[in-house]
Amino acid sequence: MRGTALGLAALLAACGAAAAEPAARSGTYDSLTLAVSGDAVTGVFAEQRGAADAGSPQFACVFLLRGTLAGDRAKVETWFPDEPERIPGDLAFTPDGAALTLAEDHGGCSMTTGTMVGTPYALSRRAAAVPDGWIGVGLVTAERTAFRPEPSPAPARAPYLVRLDPVAVLERRDAWVRVRYQGEKTPVIGWLPAADLAVVTP
């Protein structure tokens, strides 16, 4: 009887530990947008300080990310679009979100986020719901790009994104990409020309 009780206690403890383990999942983690597909993870980190239209200097910490998951952790490489330099790092999913550590900081990060070297940079997950259908991430590289309801010329009046805005990629079709942008109030979903983005998929 005592052995059965101890076995049951051990089983319950193991189940509790498993339930408490963080899950690697797609989502927005503060300034980091992550897409998880199988054991692959892709991401875009984008944070800016200062308003250019207010005349104050503007700094940006922006980079793309790709890695392979082993449980809730991944060795990743990070880079800025069209630049050959790669900075390695570690990504870990946590009960509250995620944590990112890099071998060295990207340019501009010390003026925005602070360092990601040495101590894991904690990121909180914004939404509880697990998003469906994220196949990758993207970063707007055009100065401005307008949303379309279908792959076609942009309407006269349409919501738009600007350079260095991050998006989650939902679908690719020829020279078009269907994306989701996490706006301040509600997400915006639509089609953008692939040429206007740097896209990272597994």
mmCIF file of C-alpha atoms in Angstrom:
data_model
loop_
_atom_site.group_PDB
_atom_site.id
_atom_site.type_symbol
_atom_site.label_atom_id
_atom_site.label_comp_id
_atom_site.label_asym_id
_atom_site.label_seq_id
_atom_site.Cartn_x
_atom_site.Cartn_y
_atom_site.Cartn_z
ATOM 1 C CA MET A 1 0.000 0.000 0.000
ATOM 2 C CA ARG A 2 2.802 2.389 0.963
ATOM 3 C CA GLY A 3 4.631 1.611 -2.299
ATOM 4 C CA THR A 4 1.457 2.335 -4.276
ATOM 5 C CA ALA A 5 1.002 5.683 -2.494
ATOM 6 C CA LEU A 6 4.622 6.649 -3.138
ATOM 7 C CA GLY A 7 4.306 5.640 -6.786
ATOM 8 C CA LEU A 8 1.141 7.726 -7.144
ATOM 9 C CA ALA A 9 2.809 10.698 -5.459
ATOM 10 C CA ALA A 10 5.784 10.423 -7.812
ATOM 11 C CA LEU A 11 3.467 10.233 -10.829
ATOM 12 C CA LEU A 12 1.521 13.307 -9.698
ATOM 13 C CA ALA A 13 4.756 15.196 -9.058
ATOM 14 C CA ALA A 14 6.005 14.284 -12.529
ATOM 15 C CA CYS A 15 2.734 15.405 -14.104
ATOM 16 C CA GLY A 16 2.898 18.678 -12.186
ATOM 17 C CA ALA A 17 6.474 19.265 -13.323
ATOM 18 C CA ALA A 18 5.515 18.536 -16.925
ATOM 19 C CA ALA A 19 2.579 20.942 -16.722
ATOM 20 C CA ALA A 20 4.827 23.641 -15.304
ATOM 21 C CA GLU A 21 7.423 23.328 -18.072
ATOM 22 C CA PRO A 22 7.304 26.200 -20.563
ATOM 23 C CA ALA A 23 6.103 25.336 -24.056
ATOM 24 C CA ALA A 24 7.882 26.506 -27.188
ATOM 25 C CA ARG A 25 5.167 28.265 -29.150
ATOM 26 C CA SER A 26 4.609 31.012 -31.674
ATOM 27 C CA GLY A 27 3.657 34.440 -30.409
ATOM 28 C CA THR A 28 4.680 37.977 -29.606
ATOM 29 C CA TYR A 29 7.129 38.264 -26.728
ATOM 30 C CA ASP A 30 7.465 42.001 -26.050
ATOM 31 C CA SER A 31 9.689 43.174 -28.953
ATOM 32 C CA LEU A 32 10.348 39.633 -30.233
ATOM 33 C CA THR A 33 7.968 37.933 -32.693
ATOM 34 C CA LEU A 34 8.550 34.163 -32.850
ATOM 35 C CA ALA A 35 7.204 31.481 -35.180
ATOM 36 C CA VAL A 36 7.616 27.846 -34.100
ATOM 37 C CA SER A 37 7.174 25.066 -36.655
ATOM 38 C CA GLY A 38 8.153 21.587 -35.488
ATOM 39 C CA ASP A 39 11.673 21.884 -34.078
ATOM 40 C CA ALA A 40 12.426 25.070 -36.024
ATOM 41 C CA VAL A 41 12.070 28.591 -34.624
ATOM 42 C CA THR A 42 12.325 31.863 -36.523
ATOM 43 C CA GLY A 43 12.052 35.341 -35.098
ATOM 44 C CA VAL A 44 12.384 39.066 -35.574
ATOM 45 C CA PHE A 45 13.395 41.442 -32.790
ATOM 46 C CA ALA A 46 12.446 45.084 -33.363
ATOM 47 C CA GLU A 47 12.581 47.856 -30.790
ATOM 48 C CA GLN A 48 13.035 51.579 -31.372
ATOM 49 C CA ARG A 49 13.559 54.609 -29.164
ATOM 50 C CA GLY A 50 12.879 58.241 -29.976
ATOM 51 C CA ALA A 51 10.410 59.675 -32.474
ATOM 52 C CA ALA A 52 11.921 60.813 -35.756
ATOM 53 C CA ASP A 53 9.026 63.220 -36.399
ATOM 54 C CA ALA A 54 9.611 64.890 -33.029
ATOM 55 C CA GLY A 55 13.156 65.815 -34.009
ATOM 56 C CA SER A 56 14.801 63.615 -31.391
ATOM 57 C CA PRO A 57 17.363 60.991 -32.426
ATOM 58 C CA GLN A 58 15.975 57.564 -33.181
ATOM 59 C CA PHE A 59 17.777 54.353 -32.271
ATOM 60 C CA ALA A 60 16.814 50.853 -33.294
ATOM 61 C CA CYS A 61 17.669 47.356 -32.105
ATOM 62 C CA VAL A 62 16.589 45.130 -34.995
ATOM 63 C CA PHE A 63 17.617 41.653 -36.101
ATOM 64 C CA LEU A 64 16.310 38.388 -37.525
ATOM 65 C CA LEU A 65 16.709 35.018 -35.812
ATOM 66 C CA ARG A 66 16.726 31.338 -36.762
ATOM 67 C CA GLY A 67 17.418 28.189 -34.762
ATOM 68 C CA THR A 68 16.609 24.553 -34.019
ATOM 69 C CA LEU A 69 14.759 23.654 -30.842
ATOM 70 C CA ALA A 70 15.807 20.991 -28.361
ATOM 71 C CA GLY A 71 12.846 20.956 -25.995
ATOM 72 C CA ASP A 72 12.242 24.545 -24.941
ATOM 73 C CA ARG A 73 15.697 25.826 -25.870
ATOM 74 C CA ALA A 74 17.431 26.653 -29.121
ATOM 75 C CA LYS A 75 20.857 27.631 -30.329
ATOM 76 C CA VAL A 76 20.174 30.526 -32.685
ATOM 77 C CA GLU A 77 21.942 32.754 -35.168
ATOM 78 C CA THR A 78 20.910 36.397 -35.530
ATOM 79 C CA TRP A 79 21.584 38.956 -38.240
ATOM 80 C CA PHE A 80 20.426 42.224 -39.784
ATOM 81 C CA PRO A 81 18.890 41.875 -43.286
ATOM 82 C CA ASP A 82 21.432 41.885 -46.126
ATOM 83 C CA GLU A 83 24.398 41.913 -43.740
ATOM 84 C CA PRO A 84 26.715 38.859 -43.718
ATOM 85 C CA GLU A 85 27.672 39.005 -40.021
ATOM 86 C CA ARG A 86 25.982 36.402 -37.833
ATOM 87 C CA ILE A 87 25.839 36.684 -34.043
ATOM 88 C CA PRO A 88 25.118 33.395 -32.218
ATOM 89 C CA GLY A 89 22.931 33.154 -29.160
ATOM 90 C CA ASP A 90 20.616 31.082 -26.991
ATOM 91 C CA LEU A 91 16.822 31.269 -26.865
ATOM 92 C CA ALA A 92 14.894 29.732 -23.960
ATOM 93 C CA PHE A 93 11.140 29.583 -23.463
ATOM 94 C CA THR A 94 10.175 30.325 -19.850
ATOM 95 C CA PRO A 95 6.914 30.082 -17.859
ATOM 96 C CA ASP A 96 6.434 33.848 -18.368
ATOM 97 C CA GLY A 97 7.639 34.088 -21.957
ATOM 98 C CA ALA A 98 11.136 33.770 -23.359
ATOM 99 C CA ALA A 99 14.731 34.773 -22.679
ATOM 100 C CA LEU A 100 17.420 35.613 -25.225
ATOM 101 C CA THR A 101 21.192 35.756 -24.730
ATOM 102 C CA LEU A 102 23.629 36.811 -27.487
ATOM 103 C CA ALA A 103 27.403 36.470 -27.848
ATOM 104 C CA GLU A 104 27.544 40.199 -28.624
ATOM 105 C CA ASP A 105 25.037 43.016 -29.068
ATOM 106 C CA HIS A 106 23.750 44.190 -32.415
ATOM 107 C CA GLY A 107 24.333 47.822 -33.330
ATOM 108 C CA GLY A 108 21.839 50.188 -31.709
ATOM 109 C CA CYS A 109 20.761 47.749 -29.004
ATOM 110 C CA SER A 110 22.749 49.444 -26.241
ATOM 111 C CA MET A 111 20.728 52.624 -26.912
ATOM 112 C CA THR A 112 17.351 50.852 -26.869
ATOM 113 C CA THR A 113 17.030 47.543 -25.049
ATOM 114 C CA GLY A 114 20.337 47.437 -23.229
ATOM 115 C CA THR A 115 22.734 44.523 -23.467
ATOM 116 C CA MET A 116 21.762 40.939 -24.259
ATOM 117 C CA VAL A 117 25.244 39.646 -23.469
ATOM 118 C CA GLY A 118 25.937 37.553 -20.363
ATOM 119 C CA THR A 119 22.538 37.836 -18.659
ATOM 120 C CA PRO A 120 19.407 36.450 -20.401
ATOM 121 C CA TYR A 121 17.179 39.231 -21.736
ATOM 122 C CA ALA A 122 13.662 38.448 -20.418
ATOM 123 C CA LEU A 123 10.671 38.843 -22.731
ATOM 124 C CA SER A 124 7.038 38.507 -21.623
ATOM 125 C CA ARG A 125 4.459 36.826 -23.815
ATOM 126 C CA ARG A 126 1.702 39.281 -24.779
ATOM 127 C CA ALA A 127 -1.240 36.973 -25.476
ATOM 128 C CA ALA A 128 -2.398 33.766 -23.842
ATOM 129 C CA ALA A 129 -3.922 32.287 -27.009
ATOM 130 C CA VAL A 130 -1.625 30.232 -29.227
ATOM 131 C CA PRO A 131 -1.686 31.712 -32.747
ATOM 132 C CA ASP A 132 -2.458 29.323 -35.591
ATOM 133 C CA GLY A 133 -0.755 29.170 -38.933
ATOM 134 C CA TRP A 134 2.426 31.168 -38.357
ATOM 135 C CA ILE A 135 4.926 29.793 -40.879
ATOM 136 C CA GLY A 136 7.651 32.379 -40.339
ATOM 137 C CA VAL A 137 8.383 36.010 -39.620
ATOM 138 C CA GLY A 138 9.278 39.082 -41.619
ATOM 139 C CA LEU A 139 10.727 42.559 -41.304
ATOM 140 C CA VAL A 140 9.592 45.435 -43.519
ATOM 141 C CA THR A 141 12.555 46.691 -45.572
ATOM 142 C CA ALA A 142 10.639 49.124 -47.815
ATOM 143 C CA GLU A 143 10.124 52.677 -46.594
ATOM 144 C CA ARG A 144 6.368 52.048 -46.743
ATOM 145 C CA THR A 145 4.149 49.150 -47.825
ATOM 146 C CA ALA A 146 0.326 48.992 -47.892
ATOM 147 C CA PHE A 147 -1.909 46.074 -46.923
ATOM 148 C CA ARG A 148 -4.019 44.446 -49.625
ATOM 149 C CA PRO A 149 -7.088 42.240 -49.071
ATOM 150 C CA GLU A 150 -5.792 40.029 -51.933
ATOM 151 C CA PRO A 151 -2.520 39.858 -53.888
ATOM 152 C CA SER A 152 -3.188 42.877 -56.121
ATOM 153 C CA PRO A 153 -2.427 46.607 -56.365
ATOM 154 C CA ALA A 154 -3.012 48.483 -53.120
ATOM 155 C CA PRO A 155 -6.342 50.296 -52.616
ATOM 156 C CA ALA A 156 -6.327 54.090 -52.577
ATOM 157 C CA ARG A 157 -6.776 54.075 -48.807
ATOM 158 C CA ALA A 158 -5.228 51.195 -46.900
ATOM 159 C CA PRO A 159 -3.397 50.590 -43.626
ATOM 160 C CA TYR A 160 0.341 50.459 -44.137
ATOM 161 C CA LEU A 161 3.599 49.517 -42.453
ATOM 162 C CA VAL A 162 6.942 51.300 -42.482
ATOM 163 C CA ARG A 163 10.566 50.196 -42.520
ATOM 164 C CA LEU A 164 11.603 47.945 -39.584
ATOM 165 C CA ASP A 165 8.039 46.952 -38.654
ATOM 166 C CA PRO A 166 7.912 43.234 -37.680
ATOM 167 C CA VAL A 167 5.247 40.804 -38.925
ATOM 168 C CA ALA A 168 4.251 37.157 -38.586
ATOM 169 C CA VAL A 169 4.048 35.318 -41.915
ATOM 170 C CA LEU A 170 0.844 33.333 -42.510
ATOM 171 C CA GLU A 171 1.130 32.354 -46.196
ATOM 172 C CA ARG A 172 3.351 32.774 -49.263
ATOM 173 C CA ARG A 173 1.980 32.924 -52.809
ATOM 174 C CA ASP A 174 4.375 33.671 -55.657
ATOM 175 C CA ALA A 175 5.607 37.249 -55.125
ATOM 176 C CA TRP A 176 3.190 37.914 -52.254
ATOM 177 C CA VAL A 177 3.147 37.279 -48.514
ATOM 178 C CA ARG A 178 0.113 37.237 -46.230
ATOM 179 C CA VAL A 179 1.110 38.667 -42.859
ATOM 180 C CA ARG A 180 -0.187 39.588 -39.441
ATOM 181 C CA TYR A 181 0.949 42.802 -37.786
ATOM 182 C CA GLN A 182 0.319 43.230 -34.060
ATOM 183 C CA GLY A 183 -1.062 46.769 -33.869
ATOM 184 C CA GLU A 184 -1.469 48.749 -30.679
ATOM 185 C CA LYS A 185 -5.158 47.804 -30.355
ATOM 186 C CA THR A 186 -5.949 45.005 -32.806
ATOM 187 C CA PRO A 187 -3.924 42.919 -35.274
ATOM 188 C CA VAL A 188 -3.960 43.787 -38.980
ATOM 189 C CA ILE A 189 -3.877 40.957 -41.530
ATOM 190 C CA GLY A 190 -3.354 41.318 -45.261
ATOM 191 C CA TRP A 191 -1.129 40.783 -48.266
ATOM 192 C CA LEU A 192 2.171 42.585 -48.906
ATOM 193 C CA PRO A 193 4.646 42.316 -51.798
ATOM 194 C CA ALA A 194 7.420 39.880 -50.818
ATOM 195 C CA ALA A 195 9.940 42.369 -52.220
ATOM 196 C CA ASP A 196 9.014 44.785 -49.409
ATOM 197 C CA LEU A 197 10.076 42.314 -46.678
ATOM 198 C CA ALA A 198 12.957 40.265 -45.386
ATOM 199 C CA VAL A 199 11.215 36.955 -44.670
ATOM 200 C CA VAL A 200 12.564 34.108 -42.510
ATOM 201 C CA THR A 201 10.894 30.693 -42.640
ATOM 202 C CA PRO A 202 12.125 27.295 -41.404
#
